[in-house]
mmCIF file of C-alpha atoms in Angstrom:
data_model
loop_
_atom_site.group_PDB
_atom_site.id
_atom_site.type_symbol
_atom_site.label_atom_id
_atom_site.label_comp_id
_atom_site.label_asym_id
_atom_site.label_seq_id
_atom_site.Cartn_x
_atom_site.Cartn_y
_atom_site.Cartn_z
ATOM 1 C CA MET E 1 -24.099 124.507 -4.029
ATOM 2 C CA LYS E 2 -27.857 124.390 -4.473
ATOM 3 C CA SER E 3 -27.573 121.779 -7.237
ATOM 4 C CA ARG E 4 -25.447 119.538 -5.048
ATOM 5 C CA LEU E 5 -27.976 119.821 -2.191
ATOM 6 C CA LEU E 6 -30.841 118.939 -4.551
ATOM 7 C CA ALA E 7 -28.913 115.907 -5.853
ATOM 8 C CA ALA E 8 -28.298 114.716 -2.312
ATOM 9 C CA MET E 9 -31.955 115.289 -1.458
ATOM 10 C CA LEU E 10 -33.049 113.166 -4.431
ATOM 11 C CA ALA E 11 -30.665 110.398 -3.342
ATOM 12 C CA LEU E 12 -32.230 110.409 0.099
ATOM 13 C CA ALA E 13 -35.738 110.385 -1.286
ATOM 14 C CA SER E 14 -35.024 107.378 -3.503
ATOM 15 C CA LEU E 15 -34.024 105.125 -0.617
ATOM 16 C CA GLY E 16 -37.602 104.011 0.017
ATOM 17 C CA GLY E 17 -37.713 102.209 -3.312
ATOM 18 C CA ALA E 18 -34.740 99.937 -2.583
ATOM 19 C CA GLN E 19 -35.647 96.241 -2.773
ATOM 20 C CA ALA E 20 -33.887 93.154 -1.513
ATOM 21 C CA GLU E 21 -32.998 89.739 -2.874
ATOM 22 C CA GLU E 22 -35.062 87.033 -1.204
ATOM 23 C CA ALA E 23 -32.118 84.637 -1.633
ATOM 24 C CA GLY E 24 -30.293 86.362 1.208
ATOM 25 C CA LEU E 25 -33.066 85.529 3.674
ATOM 26 C CA THR E 26 -33.425 82.026 2.283
ATOM 27 C CA ALA E 27 -29.735 81.330 2.703
ATOM 28 C CA ILE E 28 -29.668 82.641 6.299
ATOM 29 C CA VAL E 29 -32.682 80.564 7.319
ATOM 30 C CA ALA E 30 -31.322 77.450 5.636
ATOM 31 C CA ASP E 31 -27.980 77.911 7.412
ATOM 32 C CA VAL E 32 -29.704 78.273 10.782
ATOM 33 C CA LEU E 33 -31.762 75.129 10.232
ATOM 34 C CA ALA E 34 -28.738 73.181 9.043
ATOM 35 C CA ARG E 35 -26.320 74.193 11.808
ATOM 36 C CA ASN E 36 -28.281 74.950 14.970
ATOM 37 C CA PRO E 37 -27.355 72.399 17.681
ATOM 38 C CA SER E 38 -30.803 72.351 19.242
ATOM 39 C CA LEU E 39 -32.241 70.688 16.122
ATOM 40 C CA ARG E 40 -29.619 67.980 16.187
ATOM 41 C CA ALA E 41 -30.312 67.449 19.899
ATOM 42 C CA GLY E 42 -34.066 67.142 19.171
ATOM 43 C CA ALA E 43 -33.373 64.625 16.404
ATOM 44 C CA LEU E 44 -31.256 62.527 18.798
ATOM 45 C CA ARG E 45 -34.018 62.563 21.401
ATOM 46 C CA ARG E 46 -36.488 61.397 18.824
ATOM 47 C CA ARG E 47 -34.178 58.574 17.752
ATOM 48 C CA ALA E 48 -33.730 57.575 21.378
ATOM 49 C CA PHE E 49 -37.462 57.127 21.747
ATOM 50 C CA GLN E 50 -37.556 54.991 18.607
ATOM 51 C CA ASP E 51 -35.010 52.597 20.147
ATOM 52 C CA GLU E 52 -36.854 52.659 23.485
ATOM 53 C CA ALA E 53 -40.126 51.729 21.724
ATOM 54 C CA ALA E 54 -38.426 48.779 20.081
ATOM 55 C CA ALA E 55 -36.992 47.759 23.440
ATOM 56 C CA ALA E 56 -40.349 48.096 25.214
ATOM 57 C CA GLY E 57 -41.954 45.633 22.808
ATOM 58 C CA ALA E 58 -39.249 42.973 23.169
ATOM 59 C CA TRP E 59 -39.930 39.696 24.881
ATOM 60 C CA PRO E 60 -38.028 38.917 28.114
ATOM 61 C CA ASP E 61 -35.106 36.503 27.762
ATOM 62 C CA PRO E 62 -35.559 32.825 28.601
ATOM 63 C CA THR E 63 -33.922 31.455 31.716
ATOM 64 C CA VAL E 64 -31.602 28.416 31.850
ATOM 65 C CA SER E 65 -30.717 26.780 35.151
ATOM 66 C CA VAL E 66 -28.840 23.718 36.373
ATOM 67 C CA MET E 67 -29.762 22.205 39.750
ATOM 68 C CA LEU E 68 -27.964 19.481 41.702
ATOM 69 C CA ASP E 69 -30.196 17.578 44.188
ATOM 70 C CA ARG E 70 -29.903 14.715 46.710
ATOM 71 C CA VAL E 71 -26.439 15.566 47.878
ATOM 72 C CA PRO E 72 -24.994 14.021 49.984
ATOM 73 C CA MET E 73 -26.207 10.717 48.590
ATOM 74 C CA GLY E 74 -28.694 8.849 50.800
ATOM 75 C CA GLU E 75 -31.307 6.337 49.940
ATOM 76 C CA GLU E 76 -31.779 8.010 46.579
ATOM 77 C CA MET E 77 -29.098 8.642 44.011
ATOM 78 C CA PRO E 78 -28.073 12.261 43.169
ATOM 79 C CA MET E 79 -29.946 14.059 40.436
ATOM 80 C CA ILE E 80 -28.931 16.881 38.087
ATOM 81 C CA ARG E 81 -31.789 18.987 36.637
ATOM 82 C CA TYR E 82 -31.426 21.068 33.464
ATOM 83 C CA GLU E 83 -34.302 23.551 33.200
ATOM 84 C CA LEU E 84 -35.354 26.062 30.495
ATOM 85 C CA SER E 85 -38.127 28.542 31.395
ATOM 86 C CA GLN E 86 -39.767 31.444 29.586
ATOM 87 C CA MET E 87 -42.047 34.157 30.897
ATOM 88 C CA VAL E 88 -44.881 34.781 28.411
ATOM 89 C CA PRO E 89 -46.565 38.203 28.836
ATOM 90 C CA TRP E 90 -50.336 38.365 28.466
ATOM 91 C CA PRO E 91 -51.214 39.040 24.828
ATOM 92 C CA GLY E 92 -51.242 42.799 24.094
ATOM 93 C CA LYS E 93 -49.149 43.959 27.040
ATOM 94 C CA LEU E 94 -45.950 44.349 25.045
ATOM 95 C CA ASP E 95 -47.744 46.029 22.169
ATOM 96 C CA LEU E 96 -49.279 48.588 24.522
ATOM 97 C CA ALA E 97 -45.933 49.283 26.175
ATOM 98 C CA SER E 98 -44.321 49.803 22.780
ATOM 99 C CA ARG E 99 -47.255 52.013 21.629
ATOM 100 C CA ALA E 100 -46.883 54.256 24.682
ATOM 101 C CA VAL E 101 -43.210 54.923 23.918
ATOM 102 C CA GLU E 102 -43.987 55.396 20.232
ATOM 103 C CA GLN E 103 -46.271 58.245 21.235
ATOM 104 C CA GLN E 104 -43.371 59.751 23.217
ATOM 105 C CA GLU E 105 -41.380 59.610 19.964
ATOM 106 C CA ASN E 106 -44.271 61.386 18.211
ATOM 107 C CA SER E 107 -44.213 64.038 20.925
ATOM 108 C CA ALA E 108 -40.448 64.463 20.438
ATOM 109 C CA ALA E 109 -41.017 64.812 16.678
ATOM 110 C CA ALA E 110 -43.604 67.538 17.341
ATOM 111 C CA GLU E 111 -41.207 69.307 19.710
ATOM 112 C CA LEU E 112 -38.543 69.192 16.984
ATOM 113 C CA ALA E 113 -40.980 70.703 14.475
ATOM 114 C CA VAL E 114 -41.877 73.422 16.975
ATOM 115 C CA ARG E 115 -38.181 74.230 17.445
ATOM 116 C CA ARG E 116 -37.715 74.407 13.681
ATOM 117 C CA LEU E 117 -40.571 76.904 13.379
ATOM 118 C CA ASP E 118 -39.226 78.931 16.301
ATOM 119 C CA LEU E 119 -35.756 79.055 14.730
ATOM 120 C CA ARG E 120 -37.182 80.159 11.387
ATOM 121 C CA LEU E 121 -38.968 83.002 13.128
ATOM 122 C CA GLU E 122 -35.925 83.996 15.199
ATOM 123 C CA ALA E 123 -33.711 83.927 12.083
ATOM 124 C CA LYS E 124 -36.190 86.035 10.092
ATOM 125 C CA ARG E 125 -36.628 88.562 12.894
ATOM 126 C CA ALA E 126 -32.875 88.985 13.216
ATOM 127 C CA TYR E 127 -32.497 89.236 9.444
ATOM 128 C CA PHE E 128 -35.139 91.942 9.191
ATOM 129 C CA MET E 129 -33.664 93.808 12.125
ATOM 130 C CA LEU E 130 -30.350 93.735 10.208
ATOM 131 C CA LEU E 131 -32.233 95.011 7.165
ATOM 132 C CA LEU E 132 -33.789 97.838 9.220
ATOM 133 C CA ASN E 133 -30.341 98.717 10.566
ATOM 134 C CA ALA E 134 -28.964 98.897 7.025
ATOM 135 C CA LYS E 135 -31.828 101.148 5.959
ATOM 136 C CA ARG E 136 -31.328 103.400 8.919
ATOM 137 C CA ARG E 137 -27.606 103.724 8.214
ATOM 138 C CA GLU E 138 -28.305 104.342 4.553
ATOM 139 C CA VAL E 139 -30.843 107.020 5.298
ATOM 140 C CA SER E 140 -28.657 108.587 8.000
ATOM 141 C CA SER E 141 -25.610 108.630 5.720
ATOM 142 C CA ALA E 142 -27.623 110.351 2.994
ATOM 143 C CA GLY E 143 -28.991 112.726 5.599
ATOM 144 C CA ARG E 144 -25.487 113.492 6.721
ATOM 145 C CA GLY E 145 -24.575 114.396 3.179
ATOM 146 C CA LEU E 146 -27.495 116.784 3.098
ATOM 147 C CA ALA E 147 -26.592 118.252 6.504
ATOM 148 C CA ALA E 148 -22.936 118.691 5.431
ATOM 149 C CA GLY E 149 -24.057 120.422 2.246
ATOM 150 C CA ILE E 150 -26.359 122.711 4.221
ATOM 151 C CA ALA E 151 -23.483 123.476 6.584
ATOM 152 C CA GLY E 152 -21.289 124.338 3.592
ATOM 153 C CA ALA E 153 -23.959 126.621 2.230
ATOM 154 C CA ALA E 154 -24.341 128.331 5.609
ATOM 155 C CA LEU E 155 -20.570 128.827 5.785
ATOM 156 C CA GLY E 156 -20.605 130.369 2.310
ATOM 157 C CA ARG E 157 -23.420 132.737 3.276
ATOM 158 C CA TYR E 158 -21.578 133.612 6.493
ATOM 159 C CA ALA E 159 -18.442 134.417 4.492
ATOM 160 C CA ALA E 160 -20.558 136.633 2.232
ATOM 161 C CA GLY E 161 -22.015 138.389 5.283
ATOM 162 C CA GLN E 162 -25.520 137.119 4.561
ATOM 163 C CA THR E 163 -26.015 135.199 7.831
ATOM 164 C CA GLY E 164 -24.590 134.931 11.319
ATOM 165 C CA HIS E 165 -22.126 132.429 12.713
ATOM 166 C CA HIS E 166 -24.891 130.757 14.701
ATOM 167 C CA ASP E 167 -26.260 129.261 11.461
ATOM 168 C CA VAL E 168 -22.918 127.692 10.680
ATOM 169 C CA ALA E 169 -22.605 126.293 14.237
ATOM 170 C CA ARG E 170 -26.166 124.927 14.165
ATOM 171 C CA ALA E 171 -25.591 123.141 10.856
ATOM 172 C CA GLN E 172 -22.322 121.658 12.109
ATOM 173 C CA VAL E 173 -24.068 120.429 15.272
ATOM 174 C CA GLU E 174 -26.621 118.737 12.974
ATOM 175 C CA VAL E 175 -23.794 116.918 11.175
ATOM 176 C CA ALA E 176 -22.232 115.839 14.491
ATOM 177 C CA ALA E 177 -25.554 114.496 15.776
ATOM 178 C CA ILE E 178 -25.893 112.318 12.696
ATOM 179 C CA ASP E 179 -22.323 111.051 13.186
ATOM 180 C CA VAL E 180 -23.227 110.020 16.715
ATOM 181 C CA GLU E 181 -26.323 108.175 15.411
ATOM 182 C CA LEU E 182 -24.222 106.350 12.810
ATOM 183 C CA VAL E 183 -21.804 105.139 15.483
ATOM 184 C CA ASN E 184 -24.779 103.861 17.510
ATOM 185 C CA LEU E 185 -26.175 102.098 14.452
ATOM 186 C CA GLU E 186 -22.875 100.359 13.810
ATOM 187 C CA GLY E 187 -22.876 99.011 17.323
ATOM 188 C CA GLU E 188 -26.454 97.866 16.929
ATOM 189 C CA ARG E 189 -25.483 96.094 13.705
ATOM 190 C CA ALA E 190 -22.658 94.205 15.403
ATOM 191 C CA SER E 191 -25.130 92.983 18.048
ATOM 192 C CA VAL E 192 -27.614 91.722 15.458
ATOM 193 C CA VAL E 193 -24.864 90.002 13.456
ATOM 194 C CA ALA E 194 -23.660 88.257 16.638
ATOM 195 C CA MET E 195 -27.251 87.053 17.261
ATOM 196 C CA LEU E 196 -27.553 85.661 13.751
ATOM 197 C CA ASN E 197 -24.200 83.929 14.025
ATOM 198 C CA ALA E 198 -25.246 82.381 17.337
ATOM 199 C CA LEU E 199 -28.363 80.989 15.677
ATOM 200 C CA ARG E 200 -26.169 79.571 12.882
ATOM 201 C CA ASN E 201 -23.628 78.181 15.390
ATOM 202 C CA ARG E 202 -20.860 80.199 13.789
ATOM 203 C CA PRO E 203 -18.199 82.448 15.385
ATOM 204 C CA VAL E 204 -19.719 85.781 16.449
ATOM 205 C CA GLU E 205 -17.285 87.731 14.295
ATOM 206 C CA THR E 206 -18.357 85.952 11.058
ATOM 207 C CA ALA E 207 -19.150 88.681 8.537
ATOM 208 C CA ILE E 208 -22.655 89.041 7.174
ATOM 209 C CA ALA E 209 -23.314 91.413 4.295
ATOM 210 C CA ASP E 210 -26.039 94.045 4.587
ATOM 211 C CA PRO E 211 -29.287 92.612 3.298
ATOM 212 C CA SER E 212 -31.770 94.428 1.106
ATOM 213 C CA GLY E 213 -35.482 93.945 1.309
ATOM 214 C CA ALA E 214 -37.875 92.732 -1.382
ATOM 215 C CA PRO E 215 -41.442 92.784 -0.022
ATOM 216 C CA SER E 216 -42.807 89.309 0.689
ATOM 217 C CA PRO E 217 -46.138 88.456 -0.946
ATOM 218 C CA MET E 218 -49.270 88.526 1.105
ATOM 219 C CA PRO E 219 -50.758 85.050 1.593
ATOM 220 C CA SER E 220 -53.725 84.058 -0.519
ATOM 221 C CA GLY E 221 -56.972 82.544 0.698
ATOM 222 C CA GLY E 222 -57.908 84.968 3.463
ATOM 223 C CA LEU E 223 -57.884 84.738 7.239
ATOM 224 C CA ALA E 224 -60.354 81.853 7.563
ATOM 225 C CA ALA E 225 -58.284 79.667 5.261
ATOM 226 C CA LEU E 226 -55.129 80.429 7.235
ATOM 227 C CA VAL E 227 -56.830 79.546 10.541
ATOM 228 C CA GLY E 228 -57.916 76.220 9.011
ATOM 229 C CA ARG E 229 -54.387 75.545 7.798
ATOM 230 C CA ALA E 230 -52.999 76.292 11.227
ATOM 231 C CA ALA E 231 -55.404 73.885 12.911
ATOM 232 C CA ALA E 232 -54.138 71.141 10.617
ATOM 233 C CA ALA E 233 -50.441 71.993 10.562
ATOM 234 C CA ARG E 234 -49.424 73.271 13.967
ATOM 235 C CA PRO E 235 -47.036 70.762 15.564
ATOM 236 C CA GLU E 236 -48.128 71.762 19.038
ATOM 237 C CA LEU E 237 -51.508 70.180 18.358
ATOM 238 C CA LYS E 238 -49.851 67.094 16.946
ATOM 239 C CA GLY E 239 -47.681 66.869 20.063
ATOM 240 C CA MET E 240 -50.740 67.114 22.284
ATOM 241 C CA ALA E 241 -52.481 64.436 20.250
ATOM 242 C CA ALA E 242 -49.427 62.194 20.844
ATOM 243 C CA MET E 243 -49.551 62.938 24.578
ATOM 244 C CA ARG E 244 -53.250 61.990 24.650
ATOM 245 C CA SER E 245 -52.589 58.775 22.729
ATOM 246 C CA GLU E 246 -49.753 57.931 25.155
ATOM 247 C CA ALA E 247 -52.074 58.405 28.165
ATOM 248 C CA GLN E 248 -54.709 56.264 26.506
ATOM 249 C CA ALA E 249 -52.186 53.520 25.807
ATOM 250 C CA MET E 250 -50.985 53.680 29.419
ATOM 251 C CA ALA E 251 -54.588 53.405 30.635
ATOM 252 C CA ALA E 252 -55.193 50.361 28.442
ATOM 253 C CA MET E 253 -51.943 48.835 29.691
ATOM 254 C CA ALA E 254 -52.956 49.415 33.324
ATOM 255 C CA ARG E 255 -56.282 47.652 32.697
ATOM 256 C CA LYS E 256 -54.472 44.731 31.110
ATOM 257 C CA GLU E 257 -51.758 44.538 33.759
ATOM 258 C CA PRO E 258 -53.774 42.352 36.209
ATOM 259 C CA TYR E 259 -54.072 39.642 33.559
ATOM 260 C CA PRO E 260 -51.573 36.949 34.470
ATOM 261 C CA ASP E 261 -48.229 36.675 32.805
ATOM 262 C CA LEU E 262 -47.550 33.004 32.169
ATOM 263 C CA MET E 263 -44.388 31.208 33.242
ATOM 264 C CA THR E 264 -43.618 28.098 31.221
ATOM 265 C CA GLY E 265 -40.778 25.698 31.597
ATOM 266 C CA VAL E 266 -39.394 22.317 30.652
ATOM 267 C CA TRP E 267 -36.642 20.299 32.323
ATOM 268 C CA LEU E 268 -34.560 17.175 32.085
ATOM 269 C CA ASN E 269 -33.592 15.214 35.192
ATOM 270 C CA GLN E 270 -30.323 13.317 34.891
ATOM 271 C CA ASN E 271 -30.770 10.641 37.542
ATOM 272 C CA ILE E 272 -27.440 9.120 38.513
ATOM 273 C CA GLY E 273 -27.687 5.324 38.202
ATOM 274 C CA ALA E 274 -31.213 5.467 36.696
ATOM 275 C CA ALA E 275 -32.959 6.488 33.499
ATOM 276 C CA PRO E 276 -33.439 10.262 32.866
ATOM 277 C CA SER E 277 -36.848 11.821 33.351
ATOM 278 C CA PHE E 278 -38.579 14.845 31.860
ATOM 279 C CA GLY E 279 -41.038 17.464 33.191
ATOM 280 C CA ALA E 280 -42.893 20.621 32.199
ATOM 281 C CA MET E 281 -44.757 23.373 34.007
ATOM 282 C CA ILE E 282 -46.981 26.357 33.463
ATOM 283 C CA GLY E 283 -47.890 28.996 36.007
ATOM 284 C CA GLY E 284 -49.170 32.506 36.303
ATOM 285 C CA THR E 285 -49.758 35.369 38.691
ATOM 286 C CA ILE E 286 -52.991 35.652 40.656
ATOM 287 C CA PRO E 287 -54.470 39.188 40.418
ATOM 288 C CA ILE E 288 -55.363 39.635 44.071
ATOM 289 C CA PHE E 289 -53.572 42.753 45.255
ATOM 290 C CA GLY E 290 -52.626 44.489 41.966
ATOM 291 C CA ALA E 291 -56.132 44.747 40.416
ATOM 292 C CA ALA E 292 -57.248 47.703 42.559
ATOM 293 C CA LYS E 293 -53.913 49.460 42.072
ATOM 294 C CA GLN E 294 -54.056 49.110 38.285
ATOM 295 C CA GLY E 295 -57.663 50.311 38.280
ATOM 296 C CA HIS E 296 -56.608 53.534 40.000
ATOM 297 C CA LEU E 297 -53.754 53.949 37.509
ATOM 298 C CA ALA E 298 -56.087 53.394 34.557
ATOM 299 C CA ARG E 299 -58.513 56.043 35.787
ATOM 300 C CA ALA E 300 -55.572 58.404 36.366
ATOM 301 C CA PHE E 301 -54.367 58.001 32.801
ATOM 302 C CA ASP E 302 -57.933 58.454 31.543
ATOM 303 C CA ALA E 303 -58.079 61.786 33.399
ATOM 304 C CA ARG E 304 -54.767 62.811 31.888
ATOM 305 C CA ALA E 305 -56.035 62.017 28.412
ATOM 306 C CA GLU E 306 -59.164 64.080 28.985
ATOM 307 C CA GLY E 307 -57.040 66.929 30.366
ATOM 308 C CA VAL E 308 -54.880 66.918 27.258
ATOM 309 C CA ALA E 309 -58.063 67.077 25.144
ATOM 310 C CA GLU E 310 -59.059 70.240 27.011
ATOM 311 C CA ASP E 311 -55.572 71.677 26.505
ATOM 312 C CA GLN E 312 -55.960 70.981 22.797
ATOM 313 C CA ALA E 313 -59.187 72.993 22.699
ATOM 314 C CA GLU E 314 -57.433 75.907 24.407
ATOM 315 C CA MET E 315 -54.492 75.657 22.071
ATOM 316 C CA ARG E 316 -56.785 75.746 19.026
ATOM 317 C CA ALA E 317 -58.347 78.977 20.316
ATOM 318 C CA MET E 318 -54.943 80.442 20.992
ATOM 319 C CA ILE E 319 -53.706 79.477 17.530
ATOM 320 C CA SER E 320 -56.680 81.203 15.942
ATOM 321 C CA SER E 321 -55.854 84.332 17.959
ATOM 322 C CA GLU E 322 -52.215 84.206 16.915
ATOM 323 C CA VAL E 323 -53.067 83.844 13.259
ATOM 324 C CA ALA E 324 -55.608 86.642 13.368
ATOM 325 C CA GLY E 325 -53.220 88.964 15.259
ATOM 326 C CA ALA E 326 -50.328 88.442 12.836
ATOM 327 C CA TRP E 327 -52.705 88.737 9.822
ATOM 328 C CA HIS E 328 -54.092 92.072 10.962
ATOM 329 C CA ARG E 329 -50.631 93.419 11.837
ATOM 330 C CA ALA E 330 -49.406 92.578 8.332
ATOM 331 C CA GLN E 331 -52.504 94.141 6.754
ATOM 332 C CA ALA E 332 -52.172 97.303 8.854
ATOM 333 C CA ALA E 333 -48.494 97.650 7.956
ATOM 334 C CA ALA E 334 -49.294 97.245 4.242
ATOM 335 C CA ARG E 335 -51.885 100.005 4.442
ATOM 336 C CA GLN E 336 -49.467 102.231 6.331
ATOM 337 C CA MET E 337 -46.866 101.787 3.617
ATOM 338 C CA GLU E 338 -49.391 102.783 0.970
ATOM 339 C CA LEU E 339 -50.268 105.985 2.871
ATOM 340 C CA LEU E 340 -46.665 106.847 3.590
ATOM 341 C CA ARG E 341 -45.588 106.430 -0.033
ATOM 342 C CA ALA E 342 -48.650 108.161 -1.417
ATOM 343 C CA VAL E 343 -48.841 111.093 0.967
ATOM 344 C CA ALA E 344 -46.169 111.434 3.663
ATOM 345 C CA LEU E 345 -43.065 111.003 1.514
ATOM 346 C CA PRO E 346 -44.163 113.249 -1.349
ATOM 347 C CA LYS E 347 -45.194 115.982 1.104
ATOM 348 C CA ALA E 348 -41.923 115.705 3.064
ATOM 349 C CA ARG E 349 -39.971 115.872 -0.186
ATOM 350 C CA GLU E 350 -41.992 118.867 -1.371
ATOM 351 C CA SER E 351 -41.475 120.623 1.947
ATOM 352 C CA PHE E 352 -37.715 120.122 1.848
ATOM 353 C CA GLU E 353 -37.446 121.332 -1.737
ATOM 354 C CA ALA E 354 -39.409 124.443 -0.899
ATOM 355 C CA ALA E 355 -37.347 125.148 2.236
ATOM 356 C CA LEU E 356 -34.096 124.597 0.342
ATOM 357 C CA ALA E 357 -35.186 126.916 -2.480
ATOM 358 C CA SER E 358 -36.271 129.587 0.000
ATOM 359 C CA TYR E 359 -32.980 129.353 1.840
ATOM 360 C CA GLY E 360 -31.156 129.871 -1.449
ATOM 361 C CA THR E 361 -33.090 133.113 -2.010
ATOM 362 C CA ALA E 362 -32.720 134.197 1.628
ATOM 363 C CA THR E 363 -36.478 134.034 2.233
ATOM 364 C CA ALA E 364 -36.192 131.182 4.781
ATOM 365 C CA ASP E 365 -33.792 130.647 7.662
ATOM 366 C CA LEU E 366 -31.559 127.686 8.358
ATOM 367 C CA VAL E 367 -33.895 126.282 10.966
ATOM 368 C CA ALA E 368 -36.623 125.747 8.412
ATOM 369 C CA VAL E 369 -34.219 123.901 6.116
ATOM 370 C CA LEU E 370 -32.912 121.668 8.936
ATOM 371 C CA ASP E 371 -36.445 120.945 10.144
ATOM 372 C CA ALA E 372 -37.524 119.975 6.627
ATOM 373 C CA ARG E 373 -34.445 117.761 6.235
ATOM 374 C CA ARG E 374 -35.260 115.999 9.496
ATOM 375 C CA ALA E 375 -38.882 115.540 8.452
ATOM 376 C CA LEU E 376 -37.768 113.980 5.153
ATOM 377 C CA GLN E 377 -35.300 111.676 6.849
ATOM 378 C CA GLY E 378 -37.918 110.790 9.455
ATOM 379 C CA ALA E 379 -40.409 109.885 6.746
ATOM 380 C CA GLU E 380 -37.852 107.644 5.054
ATOM 381 C CA LEU E 381 -37.069 105.946 8.366
ATOM 382 C CA VAL E 382 -40.753 105.375 9.113
ATOM 383 C CA VAL E 383 -41.138 103.731 5.680
ATOM 384 C CA ALA E 384 -38.237 101.397 6.468
ATOM 385 C CA GLU E 385 -39.639 100.599 9.916
ATOM 386 C CA VAL E 386 -43.118 99.864 8.574
ATOM 387 C CA MET E 387 -41.671 97.714 5.778
ATOM 388 C CA VAL E 388 -39.749 95.650 8.356
ATOM 389 C CA ARG E 389 -42.810 95.550 10.664
ATOM 390 C CA ARG E 390 -44.814 94.045 7.792
ATOM 391 C CA GLU E 391 -42.110 91.468 7.085
ATOM 392 C CA ILE E 392 -41.897 90.474 10.741
ATOM 393 C CA ALA E 393 -45.690 90.226 10.923
ATOM 394 C CA LEU E 394 -45.653 87.898 7.922
ATOM 395 C CA ALA E 395 -42.923 85.812 9.567
ATOM 396 C CA GLU E 396 -45.036 85.649 12.728
ATOM 397 C CA LEU E 397 -48.033 84.668 10.587
ATOM 398 C CA GLU E 398 -45.963 81.866 9.063
ATOM 399 C CA ARG E 399 -45.102 80.681 12.550
ATOM 400 C CA ALA E 400 -48.721 80.867 13.635
ATOM 401 C CA VAL E 401 -49.897 78.911 10.611
ATOM 402 C CA GLY E 402 -47.158 76.326 11.031
ATOM 403 C CA GLY E 403 -45.657 76.427 7.563
ATOM 404 C CA PRO E 404 -44.925 78.525 4.450
ATOM 405 C CA LEU E 405 -47.651 80.966 3.573
ATOM 406 C CA GLY E 406 -47.549 81.205 -0.208
ATOM 407 C CA GLY E 407 -49.124 84.243 -1.889
ATOM 408 C CA ASP E 408 -50.401 85.861 -5.017
ATOM 409 C CA GLY E 409 -48.242 88.984 -5.047
ATOM 410 C CA PRO E 410 -46.888 91.798 -2.970
#
């Protein structure tokens, strides 16, 4: 009996060394990015702006008209006029209109990049929560084996008259409590799987195997380098730059709007009973009433551009804070894991072995054994939780930087 308990204890203690295949995470993230409808919707919005930009820069169509004059016939014979006219925008107006819409397309591209980063983070969080659930079930199942073995040992000692029935009942209650926890963990797993399937646009009941967890490498270069990378890579800043450029283009267009658009035309007069005649014209708007209006609009767009520049400054500060926060969380979790594996786990293992040996020689009671088992299981669970906390912090750091981190090692 004692040998079986020791074997189960060693199985429990070895759970902290389990490592995962990174391919599982890579496949899940790739599936999310390939199938999530919001990315397709964002790509369609971006394409719509591309077509709108082309339309905004297009010239207006020419106008053809036919006019019949001098009817009914009097002193002069009837005339039929065939006229072709074309409105010619002031140079630069169409280019500015197209440029403004192009910046909207750039904003849509930035929003699409933001959504991709958010989906990567959501997928990784769900994946690591599934990993944590698997670790908890693994640890709890091994703990149940230990508790069942202890209950069997208590029953044997009770049969031999070496302990009371209360020890048997207490050990059996311990087993039942772990069974309840396992049922709860199965329900939690189903919820996380449904979340992952929703991100992948797959049926909620689609099966996903339990992942395992190889530690991701810490990024190289230090915090200052990561902050610099974030300032260059974050799509939010690129989107704000596009918004500012759009406002600047709209301001320039408002200042150019009072310049007259030219109307040109040529015509042929078919004079009944006489020789045909030709004519041409050119005209334009007179900027009397619209100049003040466009001046107000130009200043309004200038103010918007300056406001976006201030928002950019605030966003850069926020990005630096996000990068630093995720970096320090990852570093803290890494140090916690070192302490847990170097001190807490060995001590919990040593305590359980001592309690189990003392129970076998009747120098310790069942409560001490159960407490030591719970402490060992708790230490294993904390290791799993800290490992997942580190992975999530690195995923959040990747989101804060705006792209893959890279690294030199675990």
